[in-house]
Coordinates of C-alpha atoms and ligand atoms in Angstrom, one line a residue:
M154 CA -9.8 19.7 37.4
K155 CA -7.0 17.3 37.9
Q156 CA -8.0 13.7 37.2
R157 CA -6.5 10.5 35.8
F158 CA -8.2 7.9 33.7
T159 CA -7.2 4.9 31.7
G160 CA -8.6 3.3 28.6
L161 CA -7.4 1.0 25.8
G162 CA -4.9 2.7 23.5
V163 CA -5.7 1.8 19.9
T164 CA -3.3 4.1 18.0
T165 CA 0.1 5.1 19.4
G166 CA 1.4 8.5 20.2
V167 CA 0.9 11.3 22.6
G168 CA -1.9 13.9 22.3
I169 CA -2.0 17.3 24.0
G170 CA -4.8 19.8 23.6
K171 CA -8.0 21.3 24.9
A172 CA -10.9 19.0 25.2
L173 CA -13.7 19.3 22.8
R174 CA -16.9 17.5 23.9
A175 CA -18.2 15.9 20.8
Q176 CA -21.8 16.5 21.5
V177 CA -23.8 19.7 21.9
D178 CA -26.4 19.5 24.7
L179 CA -29.6 19.6 22.7
D180 CA -31.7 19.3 25.8
K181 CA -31.8 22.9 26.6
Y182 CA -32.9 23.8 23.1
L183 CA -35.5 21.1 23.1
K184 CA -36.9 22.3 26.4
T185 CA -37.6 25.8 25.1
Y186 CA -38.8 24.8 21.7
I187 CA -42.4 25.7 21.0
P188 CA -44.0 23.5 18.2
S189 CA -46.4 25.0 15.8
F190 CA -49.3 23.3 13.9
V191 CA -48.7 19.7 12.8
E192 CA -48.5 20.7 9.1
D193 CA -46.0 23.4 9.8
E194 CA -43.9 21.0 11.8
K195 CA -43.9 18.5 8.9
E196 CA -42.9 21.3 6.6
K197 CA -40.0 22.2 8.8
V198 CA -38.9 18.6 8.7
D199 CA -39.0 18.5 4.9
K200 CA -37.0 21.7 4.7
A201 CA -34.4 20.5 7.2
L202 CA -34.1 17.1 5.4
S203 CA -33.3 18.7 2.1
E204 CA -31.0 21.3 3.6
V205 CA -29.0 18.6 5.5
E206 CA -28.9 16.2 2.6
S207 CA -27.4 18.8 0.2
F208 CA -25.1 20.0 2.9
L209 CA -23.8 16.5 3.5
F210 CA -23.3 15.8 -0.2
D211 CA -21.4 19.1 -0.7
K212 CA -19.3 18.5 2.3
A213 CA -18.5 14.9 1.2
E214 CA -17.3 16.3 -2.1
E215 CA -15.2 18.9 -0.4
L216 CA -13.6 16.3 1.8
R217 CA -12.9 14.0 -1.1
A218 CA -11.3 16.9 -3.0
D219 CA -9.2 17.5 0.0
G220 CA -8.0 13.9 0.0
R221 CA -10.0 13.0 3.1
T222 CA -11.7 10.1 1.3
E223 CA -12.9 8.2 4.3
Q224 CA -14.6 11.1 5.9
G225 CA -16.1 11.9 2.5
A226 CA -17.5 8.4 2.2
I227 CA -19.0 8.6 5.7
L228 CA -20.8 11.8 5.1
E229 CA -22.1 10.5 1.8
A230 CA -23.5 7.5 3.6
H231 CA -25.2 10.0 6.1
A232 CA -26.7 11.9 3.2
M233 CA -28.2 8.7 2.0
I234 CA -29.7 8.0 5.4
V235 CA -31.3 11.5 5.3
G236 CA -32.6 10.9 1.8
D237 CA -34.1 7.5 2.7
P238 CA -38.0 7.8 2.4
V239 CA -38.4 5.3 5.3
M240 CA -36.7 7.8 7.6
R241 CA -39.0 10.6 6.4
E242 CA -42.2 8.5 6.8
N243 CA -41.2 7.5 10.3
V244 CA -40.5 11.1 11.3
L245 CA -43.8 12.3 9.9
S246 CA -45.8 9.6 11.6
K247 CA -44.2 10.5 14.9
I248 CA -45.1 14.2 14.3
D249 CA -48.7 13.0 13.9
A250 CA -48.4 11.4 17.4
T251 CA -46.5 14.1 19.3
G252 CA -46.7 17.3 17.2
N253 CA -43.0 18.1 18.0
S254 CA -40.7 17.9 14.9
P255 CA -37.2 17.9 16.5
R256 CA -38.3 15.3 19.1
A257 CA -39.9 13.2 16.3
V258 CA -36.6 13.3 14.3
L259 CA -34.5 12.2 17.3
A260 CA -37.0 9.4 18.2
A261 CA -37.0 8.1 14.6
A262 CA -33.2 8.1 14.5
E263 CA -32.9 6.5 17.9
E264 CA -35.2 3.7 16.7
Q265 CA -33.0 2.9 13.8
A266 CA -29.9 3.2 15.9
K267 CA -31.3 0.7 18.4
A268 CA -32.1 -1.8 15.6
F269 CA -28.4 -1.6 14.5
E270 CA -27.2 -1.9 18.1
E271 CA -29.0 -5.2 18.4
M272 CA -27.1 -6.7 15.5
E273 CA -24.5 -9.4 16.2
D274 CA -21.8 -8.0 14.1
E275 CA -19.6 -5.5 15.9
Y276 CA -19.2 -3.5 12.7
F277 CA -22.9 -3.0 12.3
R278 CA -23.4 -2.2 16.0
A279 CA -20.8 0.5 15.6
R280 CA -23.0 2.1 12.8
A281 CA -25.7 3.0 15.3
V282 CA -23.8 6.2 15.9
D283 CA -24.4 7.2 12.3
F284 CA -28.2 7.3 12.8
R285 CA -27.9 9.3 16.0
D286 CA -25.5 11.7 14.3
V287 CA -27.9 12.2 11.4
G288 CA -30.9 12.6 13.7
R289 CA -29.1 15.2 15.8
R290 CA -27.9 17.1 12.7
I291 CA -31.5 17.4 11.4
A292 CA -32.8 18.3 14.8
R293 CA -30.1 21.0 15.2
V294 CA -31.2 22.6 11.9
I295 CA -34.9 22.7 13.1
L296 CA -33.9 24.0 16.5
G297 CA -31.5 26.6 14.9
V298 CA -28.5 25.4 16.9
P299 CA -25.3 26.8 15.3
D300 CA -22.3 24.7 14.3
R301 CA -19.5 24.7 16.8
D302 CA -16.6 27.0 16.2
V303 CA -13.5 25.0 17.0
G304 CA -10.9 27.7 16.3
D305 CA -7.4 26.6 15.2
E306 CA -5.9 25.2 18.4
P307 CA -5.3 21.4 18.7
V308 CA -8.3 19.6 20.2
I309 CA -8.7 16.3 22.0
L310 CA -12.1 15.1 20.9
C311 CA -14.0 13.2 23.6
G312 CA -17.4 11.6 24.0
Y313 CA -19.0 8.3 24.6
E314 CA -19.4 8.0 20.9
I315 CA -18.1 10.5 18.5
E316 CA -20.2 11.5 15.5
P317 CA -18.3 11.1 12.3
S318 CA -19.6 14.5 11.1
V319 CA -17.9 16.2 14.1
I320 CA -14.6 14.8 13.0
A321 CA -15.2 15.7 9.4
N322 CA -15.8 19.3 10.4
I323 CA -12.4 19.7 11.9
K324 CA -9.3 20.4 9.8
T325 CA -6.9 17.6 9.2
G326 CA -4.0 18.0 11.7
Q327 CA -6.1 19.9 14.3
I328 CA -7.3 16.7 16.1
A329 CA -4.5 15.9 18.5
G330 CA -6.3 12.9 20.0
I331 CA -9.6 11.0 20.3
I332 CA -11.0 9.6 23.5
L333 CA -14.0 7.3 23.2
G334 CA -16.1 6.0 26.1
A335 CA -17.4 3.2 23.9
G336 CA -15.1 0.2 23.5
S337 CA -15.5 -0.5 19.8
T338 CA -12.2 -0.7 17.9
T339 CA -14.1 -0.6 14.6
A340 CA -15.9 2.7 15.2
H341 CA -15.6 5.2 12.4
A342 CA -13.7 7.5 14.8
V343 CA -11.1 4.8 15.3
I344 CA -10.9 3.9 11.6
I345 CA -10.1 7.5 10.9
A346 CA -7.7 7.8 13.8
K347 CA -5.7 4.8 12.5
A348 CA -5.7 6.1 8.9
Q349 CA -4.4 9.6 10.0
G350 CA -2.1 8.4 12.8
I351 CA -4.1 10.3 15.4
P352 CA -3.6 8.9 19.0
A353 CA -6.8 7.3 20.1
I354 CA -8.1 5.6 23.3
V355 CA -11.3 3.6 23.5
G356 CA -13.3 2.2 26.4
A357 CA -12.5 5.2 28.6
V358 CA -16.1 5.4 30.0
D359 CA -15.2 7.5 33.0
A360 CA -13.1 9.9 31.1
A361 CA -15.7 10.4 28.4
R362 CA -18.2 11.3 31.1
A363 CA -16.1 13.5 33.3
I364 CA -13.9 15.5 30.9
L365 CA -15.2 19.1 30.5
D366 CA -15.2 21.2 27.4
E367 CA -12.0 23.3 27.0
E368 CA -10.3 21.4 29.8
E369 CA -6.6 20.7 29.2
V370 CA -6.0 17.1 28.4
L371 CA -2.9 14.9 28.0
M372 CA -3.3 11.4 26.5
D373 CA -1.0 8.6 25.6
G374 CA -2.2 6.2 22.9
D375 CA 0.5 3.7 23.9
T376 CA -0.4 3.3 27.5
G377 CA -4.1 4.4 27.4
E378 CA -3.3 7.0 30.1
I379 CA -5.4 10.2 30.2
I380 CA -4.7 13.2 32.5
T381 CA -6.9 16.3 32.8
G382 CA -5.8 19.6 34.4
P383 CA -2.1 18.4 34.4
T384 CA 0.6 19.9 36.5
T385 CA 3.4 21.8 34.7
E386 CA 5.7 18.8 35.2
E387 CA 3.2 16.4 33.7
R388 CA 2.7 18.7 30.7
A389 CA 6.5 18.9 30.3
V390 CA 6.8 15.1 30.3
Y391 CA 4.2 14.8 27.6
E392 CA 5.6 17.6 25.5
K393 CA 9.0 16.0 25.6
K394 CA 7.5 12.7 24.5
A395 CA 5.5 14.4 21.7
K396 CA 8.7 16.1 20.5
K397 CA 10.6 12.9 20.6
E398 CA 7.8 11.2 18.5
E399 CA 7.9 14.0 16.0
K400 CA 11.7 13.7 15.7
Q401 CA 11.4 9.9 15.5
K402 CA 8.8 10.2 12.7
E403 CA 11.1 12.5 10.7
H404 CA 14.0 10.2 11.3
Y405 CA 12.0 7.1 10.1
L406 CA 10.5 8.9 7.1
A407 CA 14.1 9.7 6.0
L408 CA 14.8 6.0 5.7
K409 CA 12.0 5.6 3.1
D410 CA 14.2 5.1 0.1
L411 CA 17.0 3.1 1.7
P412 CA 17.1 -0.6 0.9
A413 CA 16.3 -3.2 3.6
V414 CA 19.7 -4.9 3.5
T415 CA 21.8 -6.3 6.3
E416 CA 25.3 -5.0 6.9
D417 CA 26.6 -8.0 5.0
G418 CA 24.3 -7.7 2.0
R419 CA 21.3 -10.0 2.7
S420 CA 18.1 -8.2 1.6
V421 CA 14.5 -8.8 2.7
I422 CA 11.3 -7.3 1.2
L423 CA 9.5 -5.0 3.6
A424 CA 5.9 -4.7 2.5
A425 CA 2.7 -3.2 3.9
N426 CA -0.5 -4.7 5.3
I427 CA -3.5 -2.8 4.1
G428 CA -7.2 -3.0 4.8
I429 CA -8.9 0.2 3.6
P430 CA -7.9 1.8 0.3
S431 CA -6.3 4.9 2.0
D432 CA -3.8 2.7 3.7
M433 CA -2.0 2.7 0.4
D434 CA -1.1 6.4 1.0
F435 CA 0.8 5.3 4.1
A436 CA 2.4 2.4 2.3
E437 CA 3.9 4.8 -0.1
E438 CA 4.8 7.4 2.5
Y439 CA 6.8 4.8 4.5
G440 CA 8.5 3.2 1.5
A441 CA 6.7 -0.2 1.4
E442 CA 8.0 -2.6 -1.3
G443 CA 4.6 -3.9 -2.1
V444 CA 1.6 -5.2 -0.2
G445 CA 2.2 -8.4 1.7
L446 CA -1.4 -8.7 3.0
F447 CA -4.5 -7.0 1.5
R448 CA -7.2 -7.8 4.1
T449 CA -10.3 -7.8 1.8
E450 CA -12.8 -8.0 4.6
F451 CA -13.6 -4.2 4.5
L452 CA -15.2 -4.8 1.1
F453 CA -17.7 -7.3 2.7
M454 CA -18.5 -5.1 5.7
G455 CA -21.0 -2.3 6.1
R456 CA -23.4 -3.6 3.6
D457 CA -26.3 -6.1 3.4
E458 CA -25.3 -8.2 0.5
L459 CA -22.1 -9.6 -1.0
P460 CA -19.9 -7.2 -3.0
T461 CA -20.1 -7.9 -6.7
E462 CA -17.2 -9.1 -8.8
D463 CA -16.9 -5.7 -10.4
E464 CA -16.9 -3.8 -7.1
Q465 CA -14.1 -6.0 -5.9
F466 CA -12.2 -5.8 -9.2
E467 CA -12.2 -2.0 -8.9
A468 CA -10.7 -2.2 -5.4
Y469 CA -8.1 -4.8 -6.3
K470 CA -7.2 -3.0 -9.5
N471 CA -6.8 0.3 -7.8
V472 CA -4.2 -1.2 -5.3
A473 CA -2.5 -3.3 -8.0
E474 CA -2.1 -0.2 -10.2
K475 CA -0.7 1.9 -7.3
N476 CA 1.8 -0.9 -6.5
G477 CA 3.0 -1.0 -10.1
D478 CA 5.6 -3.7 -10.4
K479 CA 5.6 -4.4 -6.7
L480 CA 3.7 -7.4 -5.6
T481 CA 0.1 -7.1 -4.1
I482 CA -0.9 -10.2 -2.2
I483 CA -4.7 -10.4 -1.9
R484 CA -5.9 -12.5 1.0
T485 CA -9.3 -14.0 0.3
M486 CA -12.1 -13.1 2.7
D487 CA -11.4 -13.9 6.3
I488 CA -14.9 -13.3 7.9
G489 CA -17.1 -15.5 10.0
G490 CA -16.9 -16.7 13.6
D491 CA -15.9 -13.7 15.6
K492 CA -17.0 -11.2 12.9
P493 CA -20.1 -12.6 11.3
L494 CA -22.0 -10.7 8.6
S495 CA -25.8 -10.8 8.6
Y496 CA -26.0 -11.9 5.0
L497 CA -23.6 -14.8 5.5
E498 CA -26.1 -16.4 7.9
I499 CA -23.6 -17.9 10.2
P500 CA -25.2 -19.1 13.4
K501 CA -23.9 -18.0 16.7
E502 CA -21.0 -20.3 17.7
E503 CA -19.5 -21.4 21.0
N504 CA -16.0 -21.0 19.8
P505 CA -16.0 -18.6 16.9
F506 CA -12.2 -18.5 16.5
L507 CA -12.4 -22.3 15.9
G508 CA -15.5 -22.1 13.9
Y509 CA -17.0 -21.5 10.4
R510 CA -14.8 -18.7 9.1
A511 CA -12.4 -17.6 6.3
L512 CA -11.7 -20.3 3.7
R513 CA -14.1 -22.7 5.4
V514 CA -16.9 -20.3 4.4
S515 CA -15.4 -19.6 0.9
L516 CA -15.2 -23.3 0.0
K517 CA -18.9 -23.7 0.8
R518 CA -20.1 -20.5 -0.8
K519 CA -19.3 -20.6 -4.5
D520 CA -21.5 -17.4 -4.9
L521 CA -19.0 -15.7 -2.6
F522 CA -15.7 -17.3 -3.6
L523 CA -15.9 -17.3 -7.4
P524 CA -16.6 -13.5 -7.8
Q525 CA -13.7 -12.8 -5.4
L526 CA -11.3 -15.0 -7.3
K527 CA -12.4 -13.6 -10.7
A528 CA -12.0 -10.1 -9.5
A529 CA -8.5 -10.8 -8.2
L530 CA -7.5 -12.6 -11.4
R531 CA -8.8 -9.7 -13.5
A532 CA -6.8 -7.2 -11.4
S533 CA -3.6 -9.1 -12.4
C534 CA -3.7 -7.3 -15.7
Y535 CA -3.1 -4.0 -13.9
G536 CA -0.2 -5.0 -11.6
K537 CA 1.6 -7.9 -10.0
V538 CA -1.0 -9.8 -8.1
A539 CA -0.9 -12.9 -5.9
V540 CA -3.7 -14.5 -3.9
M541 CA -3.5 -16.4 -0.6
F542 CA -6.0 -18.4 1.4
P543 CA -6.5 -18.0 5.1
M544 CA -7.1 -20.6 7.9
I545 CA -5.9 -23.7 6.0
I546 CA -5.4 -26.9 8.0
N547 CA -5.4 -29.5 5.2
V548 CA -3.7 -29.9 1.8
S549 CA -7.1 -30.8 0.4
E550 CA -8.5 -27.3 1.3
F551 CA -5.7 -25.7 -0.7
L552 CA -6.3 -28.0 -3.7
K553 CA -10.1 -27.4 -3.5
A554 CA -9.4 -23.7 -3.5
K555 CA -7.3 -24.1 -6.6
E556 CA -10.1 -26.0 -8.3
F557 CA -12.2 -22.9 -7.7
V558 CA -9.5 -20.9 -9.3
D559 CA -9.6 -23.1 -12.4
E560 CA -13.4 -22.6 -12.5
A561 CA -13.0 -18.9 -12.2
K562 CA -10.6 -18.9 -15.1
V563 CA -13.0 -20.9 -17.3
E564 CA -15.7 -18.4 -16.5
L565 CA -13.5 -15.4 -17.3
Q566 CA -12.5 -17.0 -20.6
A567 CA -16.2 -17.5 -21.5
E568 CA -16.9 -13.9 -20.6
H569 CA -13.9 -12.7 -22.6
K570 CA -12.4 -11.0 -19.5
D571 CA -8.6 -10.8 -19.3
Y572 CA -6.4 -12.2 -16.6
N573 CA -2.8 -13.2 -16.2
N574 CA -2.2 -16.9 -16.1
D575 CA 0.9 -16.6 -13.9
V576 CA -0.9 -15.3 -10.8
Q577 CA 0.7 -17.1 -7.8
F578 CA -1.4 -18.8 -5.1
G579 CA -0.2 -19.2 -1.6
V580 CA -1.1 -20.6 1.8
M581 CA -1.4 -18.4 4.8
V582 CA 0.2 -20.5 7.4
E583 CA -1.6 -19.5 10.6
T584 CA -2.7 -22.8 12.2
P585 CA -0.4 -25.1 14.1
A586 CA -1.7 -27.9 11.7
A587 CA -0.5 -26.0 8.6
A588 CA 2.8 -25.2 10.4
M589 CA 3.4 -28.8 11.2
M590 CA 2.4 -30.0 7.7
A591 CA 4.3 -27.2 6.0
D592 CA 6.4 -29.8 4.2
S593 CA 3.3 -31.2 2.5
L594 CA 1.7 -27.9 1.8
A595 CA 4.9 -26.5 0.2
K596 CA 4.6 -29.1 -2.5
Y597 CA 1.5 -27.4 -3.8
A598 CA 1.7 -23.8 -2.8
D599 CA 3.5 -21.1 -4.8
F600 CA 4.4 -19.3 -1.6
F601 CA 3.8 -19.2 2.2
S602 CA 2.8 -16.2 4.3
I603 CA 3.0 -16.8 8.0
G604 CA 0.0 -15.3 9.9
S605 CA 1.6 -15.0 13.2
N606 CA -1.4 -13.4 14.9
D607 CA -3.5 -16.5 14.6
L608 CA -0.5 -18.9 14.7
V609 CA 0.4 -17.5 18.2
Q610 CA -3.2 -17.7 19.5
Y611 CA -3.8 -21.2 18.3
T612 CA -0.4 -22.6 19.3
L613 CA -0.6 -21.1 22.8
A614 CA -4.4 -21.4 23.2
V615 CA -4.4 -17.7 24.1
D616 CA -7.3 -15.6 22.6
R617 CA -5.5 -12.8 20.7
S618 CA -8.2 -10.3 21.8
N619 CA -8.6 -11.1 25.5
A620 CA -6.9 -8.4 27.6
E621 CA -7.0 -10.6 30.7
I622 CA -4.5 -13.1 29.2
A623 CA -2.6 -10.7 27.0
H624 CA 0.6 -11.3 29.1
L625 CA 0.5 -14.9 27.9
Y626 CA 0.4 -13.9 24.2
N627 CA 4.0 -14.0 23.2
H628 CA 5.5 -14.6 19.7
Y629 CA 8.8 -15.5 21.3
H630 CA 7.4 -18.6 22.9
P631 CA 9.7 -21.4 21.9
A632 CA 6.8 -23.4 20.5
V633 CA 6.0 -20.6 18.2
L634 CA 9.6 -20.1 17.2
R635 CA 10.0 -23.8 16.4
L636 CA 6.8 -23.8 14.3
V637 CA 7.9 -20.7 12.4
Q638 CA 11.3 -22.3 11.7
N639 CA 9.6 -25.4 10.5
I640 CA 7.5 -23.4 8.0
I641 CA 10.4 -21.5 6.6
K642 CA 12.6 -24.6 6.3
A643 CA 9.8 -26.4 4.4
A644 CA 9.5 -23.4 2.0
K645 CA 13.3 -23.5 1.4
T646 CA 13.3 -27.2 0.8
H647 CA 10.7 -26.9 -1.8
G648 CA 12.1 -23.7 -3.3
I649 CA 9.1 -21.4 -2.6
P650 CA 9.3 -17.9 -0.9
A651 CA 8.2 -17.6 2.7
G652 CA 6.9 -14.3 4.2
M653 CA 5.3 -13.2 7.4
C654 CA 2.3 -10.8 7.6
G655 CA 1.3 -11.0 11.3
E656 CA 2.3 -8.5 14.0
M657 CA 5.5 -10.5 14.8
A658 CA 6.9 -9.2 11.5
S659 CA 6.7 -5.6 12.8
D660 CA 8.8 -6.4 15.8
P661 CA 12.4 -5.4 14.8
R662 CA 14.0 -8.0 17.2
A663 CA 11.8 -10.8 15.9
A664 CA 12.8 -9.7 12.4
V665 CA 16.4 -10.5 13.2
L666 CA 15.5 -14.1 14.2
L667 CA 13.3 -14.4 11.1
L668 CA 16.2 -13.3 8.9
A669 CA 18.4 -15.9 10.4
M670 CA 15.6 -18.5 9.8
G671 CA 15.6 -17.4 6.1
I672 CA 12.5 -15.3 5.8
D673 CA 12.0 -13.6 2.4
E674 CA 9.4 -10.9 3.1
L675 CA 8.1 -9.1 6.2
S676 CA 4.7 -7.4 5.9
M677 CA 3.4 -5.0 8.5
G678 CA 1.4 -1.8 9.2
A679 CA 3.3 0.8 7.1
P680 CA 4.5 3.0 10.0
S681 CA 6.5 0.0 11.3
I682 CA 8.5 -0.5 8.1
P683 CA 11.3 2.0 8.7
I684 CA 11.6 0.8 12.3
V685 CA 12.2 -2.8 11.1
K686 CA 14.4 -1.5 8.3
E687 CA 16.7 0.3 10.6
Q688 CA 17.2 -2.9 12.6
V689 CA 17.8 -5.0 9.5
R690 CA 20.4 -2.5 8.2
R691 CA 22.3 -2.7 11.5
V692 CA 22.7 -6.4 11.8
R693 CA 25.0 -9.0 10.2
M694 CA 23.8 -12.5 9.3
D695 CA 26.4 -14.2 11.3
E696 CA 25.3 -12.2 14.4
A697 CA 21.6 -13.0 13.6
K698 CA 22.4 -16.7 13.4
V699 CA 24.1 -16.7 16.8
L700 CA 21.1 -14.9 18.3
L701 CA 18.8 -17.4 16.8
E702 CA 20.8 -20.3 18.1
K703 CA 20.9 -18.9 21.6
A704 CA 17.2 -18.1 21.4
F705 CA 16.4 -21.7 20.9
T706 CA 18.2 -22.7 24.1
F707 CA 15.6 -20.9 26.3
E708 CA 12.6 -22.8 27.6
D709 CA 10.3 -19.8 28.0
G710 CA 9.2 -17.0 25.7
E711 CA 9.8 -14.3 28.3
E712 CA 13.4 -15.4 28.6
V713 CA 13.9 -15.2 24.8
K714 CA 12.3 -11.7 24.8
R715 CA 14.5 -10.5 27.6
Y716 CA 17.6 -11.9 26.0
L717 CA 16.9 -10.2 22.7
E718 CA 16.2 -6.9 24.5
G719 CA 19.5 -7.1 26.1
Q720 CA 21.3 -7.9 22.8
L721 CA 19.6 -5.6 20.3
Ligands
PEP179 C1 -2.6 -13.3 11.1 O1 -3.4 -14.1 11.6 O2 -1.4 -13.2 11.5 C2 -3.0 -12.3 10.0 C3 -2.1 -11.6 9.5 O3 -4.3 -12.3 9.7 P1 -5.4 -11.6 10.6 O4 -4.7 -10.7 11.6 O5 -6.3 -10.8 9.6 O6 -6.1 -12.8 11.2
MG180 MG1 -5.2 -14.6 10.6

């Protein structure tokens, strides 16, 4: 049936395919299920638990061998839920009460899912789906419900939530798109979509409810538009766009090994922002010249205690090794406020973006900060590593962080663990205070990296995640441009490099202004690298300087934007 919906596009690109409802309707099986004696029901549960546990471990291994490491890790986590004795005890006691094993399994899983849903941290809330997924899988085995046969055609997966095992069961490349009713941008389905470049739309509640299995679906991850039962014309429009994207991707991938140099020979480093380990594959694919921002938060999430020094060391070493002689800039933990973790015990705050977060937490928590610094220092023996500190407003914070670095070095020496003494330490300039005081900070820092995402939100007083005021969030605002220029000027005066690792760096037109200001490095999501590179290779510095000069004559960010769109 022809219908139109909209949601929030979280990964770009067009998806065309037959809808695959992510959930089998278990109700009809449950209604006809006839339980046997209580002891038999318990036996069925034990049999199903061990069957599902070994299936999940085997499948996880298979996925890992196939290079689908994230899905592998998810299924392994599911296997652990299945093997957890608490889960089994809970199910057995529910069988004592109801006598029905599949219902007992579903109720136990639902109980655990609910407990997670009540957690404050969005990441943990998003994990509720894992418990439901596991519960349904065990119940399916008891009920004898066969696995879905998805054939070979491209599918658009849709559901309110999508169980990770559903995604894991489908071949890489067969998922043409993902539509989620839930709004979470950190759901597993979204993480996988981002890693694999699958178009994804979240918060599409009506679509997730209304789309029928096998229905033809068009979706656009850029606009959030979803069309079911399209007309021939609509399909043609989407097919044309998909073809164009495919061609564009080929074109951009072909730029991989070309240098990022302007027509008149000024070069700039184009590096990748990474968060999860598999992002490194994309960094390589798109020709990143290093990692300009390694967001280390993922190491702290999805767990109930701090990651150890060794766990962090392994992750940093892995990335540093892959980068070889290209620089890896590790950003120390930026958690707190808007994304609290239960074990950090951060009370709920009125203004989390202005609250207890990032370096503010690290400086108070030696148990957290020292292991991270030691791990990063140790990784420097395996590649070229630098470290930067987020959310700085005072010189004293940077100096205090450096004292921790000295302490970390003393501990490493005492423990006979190696590190390189020439690791550089930088300031992430992402608050207006740091931007205004760049001249002072530059005396102490080895480098600057401009965090434009936060710098824009704090300068303009526009919450970066509030869709209602998204039209006000503009990195061309003259106030932002002036601050950015001030930061780069200060870096030049003191002879330290200045880079940018916020989204502004991935905007090719902004990149031209930044070049004219004297930026040394631009770091961004890997797929943007060739797009920026193409622009860099097309421009001359005298042209860029004229554009910058003119940009500074406007009084409004929208005018600057329009002007650049007209020129470039
Ligand atoms: C930034 O603020 O620009 C940045 C790169 O850091 P994050 O997006 O992680 O806050
Ligand atoms: Mg930031």
